[in-house]
Amino acid sequence: MKIREYLLKLEDNLMTGGGRWVADFTESFWELPVGDTAFDMLILGNTRPRGFLLSRFFSWIVLPNYPVACFAYSDDPDLKRLSPSLKAIAEYREKEEMPWAWLVIVNEGPFSRRAQALVEKNDTKEIGIALVDLASQEITASKSFIGRRVARIAKRFK
C-alpha cells in the first residue's frame, strides 16, 4: 500500500464515523502548513457526536463539545520532523483550545529503533502518536490513552 492510499483510507474512515467513539470528524485538509511544519493531512472534528434526535439531544446536554484533530505526515523514518511537528501541534491546540490531537506518521519502510522507542516512551496526554510502517504493517503508538486509541484506528487498514 502506498502512503497516499493509506492516508485516503484513514481520512475516509474517520470522516465516515470510524473514530466516533472518540470524536466525530467533519473536515479534512491536505498539504496544510501549520506554523513552520507542513502536514500531509489534517482532519478536524469535535467530541460531541451526531445522531438522531434523541441521541443528539442527549449528547448536547451531557457531553462536552471540544474541538479535536488528527494530523498526518510521511517519509520520516528517523523522526527528524517530530519535535517541530509536536511544537506546531501544541501551538495549534492552544490557539484552537483543543484538549487533544492525534499525530499519525506514515512510512513505506521501517522506522528506526530510536524512533520507535521515542514514541513508545512519549507520555504526553494531549497528543497521541502512531508510527505506521506500511511495508511490515507494524504500528507503534504512544502509551497514553489517546495514543492507544489512534493505534486502534490506524490498525484498520492493514
Short mmCIF file of C-alpha atoms in Angstrom, two decimals:
data_model
loop_
_atom_site.label_atom_id
_atom_site.label_comp_id
_atom_site.label_asym_id
_atom_site.label_seq_id
_atom_site.Cartn_x
_atom_site.Cartn_y
_atom_site.Cartn_z
CA MET A 1 0.00 0.00 0.00
CA LYS A 2 1.27 3.47 -0.83
CA ILE A 3 1.27 6.40 1.59
CA ARG A 4 -1.35 8.40 -0.31
CA GLU A 5 -3.66 5.39 -0.48
CA TYR A 6 -3.28 4.79 3.26
CA LEU A 7 -3.99 8.43 4.10
CA LEU A 8 -7.09 8.40 1.88
CA LYS A 9 -8.36 5.32 3.73
CA LEU A 10 -7.62 6.93 7.10
CA GLU A 11 -9.44 10.09 6.05
CA ASP A 12 -12.43 8.14 4.74
CA ASN A 13 -12.62 6.02 7.88
CA LEU A 14 -12.52 8.99 10.25
CA MET A 15 -14.92 11.09 8.19
CA THR A 16 -17.49 8.28 7.95
CA GLY A 17 -17.54 7.55 11.67
CA GLY A 18 -14.60 5.21 12.28
CA GLY A 19 -13.47 7.27 15.26
CA ARG A 20 -16.96 8.04 16.56
CA TRP A 21 -16.34 6.50 19.98
CA VAL A 22 -13.66 9.14 20.46
CA ALA A 23 -14.72 12.02 18.21
CA ASP A 24 -16.80 12.97 15.20
CA PHE A 25 -14.52 14.17 12.38
CA THR A 26 -16.12 16.50 9.86
CA GLU A 27 -13.44 18.42 7.88
CA SER A 28 -10.20 17.46 6.18
CA PHE A 29 -7.38 19.45 4.62
CA TRP A 30 -4.44 18.20 2.53
CA GLU A 31 -0.91 19.59 2.43
CA LEU A 32 -1.63 22.16 5.08
CA PRO A 33 1.12 24.23 6.70
CA VAL A 34 0.68 24.66 10.45
CA GLY A 35 3.26 27.03 11.81
CA ASP A 36 6.59 26.07 10.24
CA THR A 37 5.53 22.47 9.59
CA ALA A 38 3.71 21.13 6.54
CA PHE A 39 1.37 18.21 7.24
CA ASP A 40 0.20 15.84 4.52
CA MET A 41 -3.28 15.78 6.04
CA LEU A 42 -5.28 17.39 8.84
CA ILE A 43 -8.72 16.14 9.86
CA LEU A 44 -10.81 18.22 12.26
CA GLY A 45 -13.81 17.31 14.37
CA ASN A 46 -15.29 17.54 17.83
CA THR A 47 -16.15 15.29 20.72
CA ARG A 48 -19.92 15.71 20.54
CA PRO A 49 -21.28 13.00 18.20
CA ARG A 50 -24.03 13.46 15.66
CA GLY A 51 -27.06 11.26 15.81
CA PHE A 52 -30.81 11.10 15.59
CA LEU A 53 -33.00 13.47 17.52
CA LEU A 54 -32.91 11.75 20.91
CA SER A 55 -29.20 10.87 20.87
CA ARG A 56 -28.31 14.34 19.58
CA PHE A 57 -30.34 15.95 22.39
CA PHE A 58 -28.73 13.64 24.98
CA SER A 59 -25.21 14.41 23.73
CA TRP A 60 -25.98 18.14 23.67
CA ILE A 61 -26.95 18.05 27.35
CA VAL A 62 -24.39 15.58 28.71
CA LEU A 63 -21.24 15.63 26.57
CA PRO A 64 -18.74 18.46 26.20
CA ASN A 65 -18.06 19.73 22.69
CA TYR A 66 -14.31 20.02 22.35
CA PRO A 67 -12.55 20.50 19.02
CA VAL A 68 -10.06 17.73 18.13
CA ALA A 69 -7.68 17.00 15.25
CA CYS A 70 -5.78 14.23 13.51
CA PHE A 71 -2.52 15.36 11.90
CA ALA A 72 -0.55 13.16 9.49
CA TYR A 73 2.74 13.37 7.69
CA SER A 74 5.01 10.88 5.94
CA ASP A 75 8.54 9.84 4.98
CA ASP A 76 10.34 10.50 8.27
CA PRO A 77 11.75 7.12 9.45
CA ASP A 78 14.16 8.74 11.93
CA LEU A 79 11.57 11.24 13.21
CA LYS A 80 13.70 14.28 12.46
CA ARG A 81 10.49 16.31 11.98
CA LEU A 82 8.84 15.08 15.20
CA SER A 83 9.92 17.88 17.51
CA PRO A 84 8.88 20.74 15.19
CA SER A 85 5.65 18.89 14.41
CA LEU A 86 4.79 18.47 18.09
CA LYS A 87 5.55 22.14 18.67
CA ALA A 88 3.29 23.17 15.77
CA ILE A 89 0.52 20.88 17.03
CA ALA A 90 0.85 22.26 20.57
CA GLU A 91 0.57 25.83 19.29
CA TYR A 92 -2.42 24.90 17.10
CA ARG A 93 -4.10 23.13 20.02
CA GLU A 94 -3.60 26.15 22.26
CA LYS A 95 -4.92 28.57 19.63
CA GLU A 96 -7.99 26.43 18.88
CA GLU A 97 -8.49 25.41 22.56
CA MET A 98 -8.21 21.70 21.72
CA PRO A 99 -7.86 19.27 24.60
CA TRP A 100 -6.11 16.62 22.47
CA ALA A 101 -4.92 15.67 18.99
CA TRP A 102 -3.58 12.67 17.10
CA LEU A 103 -0.39 12.55 15.06
CA VAL A 104 -0.01 9.73 12.53
CA ILE A 105 3.40 9.33 10.91
CA VAL A 106 3.36 7.03 7.89
CA ASN A 107 6.35 5.43 6.16
CA GLU A 108 6.69 2.82 3.42
CA GLY A 109 9.51 1.13 5.33
CA PRO A 110 10.63 0.50 8.90
CA PHE A 111 11.18 3.22 11.47
CA SER A 112 14.47 3.29 13.32
CA ARG A 113 14.61 1.63 16.76
CA ARG A 114 15.35 5.03 18.27
CA ALA A 115 12.20 6.45 16.65
CA GLN A 116 10.05 3.60 17.95
CA ALA A 117 11.49 3.94 21.46
CA LEU A 118 10.94 7.70 21.39
CA VAL A 119 7.26 7.28 20.53
CA GLU A 120 6.68 4.42 22.99
CA LYS A 121 8.17 6.49 25.83
CA ASN A 122 6.17 9.58 24.95
CA ASP A 123 3.66 10.09 27.73
CA THR A 124 2.10 13.33 26.56
CA LYS A 125 -1.58 13.01 27.47
CA GLU A 126 -2.73 15.63 24.96
CA ILE A 127 -1.13 14.21 21.79
CA GLY A 128 -1.42 10.57 20.75
CA ILE A 129 1.29 9.47 18.31
CA ALA A 130 1.25 6.47 15.98
CA LEU A 131 4.00 5.28 13.63
CA VAL A 132 2.62 3.28 10.71
CA ASP A 133 5.05 1.10 8.74
CA LEU A 134 3.18 0.16 5.57
CA ALA A 135 5.76 -2.45 4.49
CA SER A 136 5.53 -4.65 7.60
CA GLN A 137 2.10 -3.36 8.68
CA GLU A 138 3.54 -2.65 12.12
CA ILE A 139 2.13 0.13 14.26
CA THR A 140 3.98 1.70 17.17
CA ALA A 141 1.99 4.05 19.39
CA SER A 142 2.50 6.18 22.45
CA LYS A 143 1.26 4.64 25.69
CA SER A 144 -1.21 7.38 26.61
CA PHE A 145 -4.95 6.79 26.30
CA ILE A 146 -5.07 8.97 23.18
CA GLY A 147 -2.08 7.10 21.73
CA ARG A 148 -3.72 3.71 22.23
CA ARG A 149 -6.88 4.99 20.53
CA VAL A 150 -5.04 6.27 17.47
CA ALA A 151 -3.28 2.89 17.22
CA ARG A 152 -6.68 1.18 17.09
CA ILE A 153 -7.86 3.49 14.32
CA ALA A 154 -4.62 3.06 12.35
CA LYS A 155 -4.74 -0.77 12.52
CA ARG A 156 -7.92 -0.95 10.49
CA PHE A 157 -6.09 -0.52 7.21
CA LYS A 158 -3.64 -3.42 7.22
#
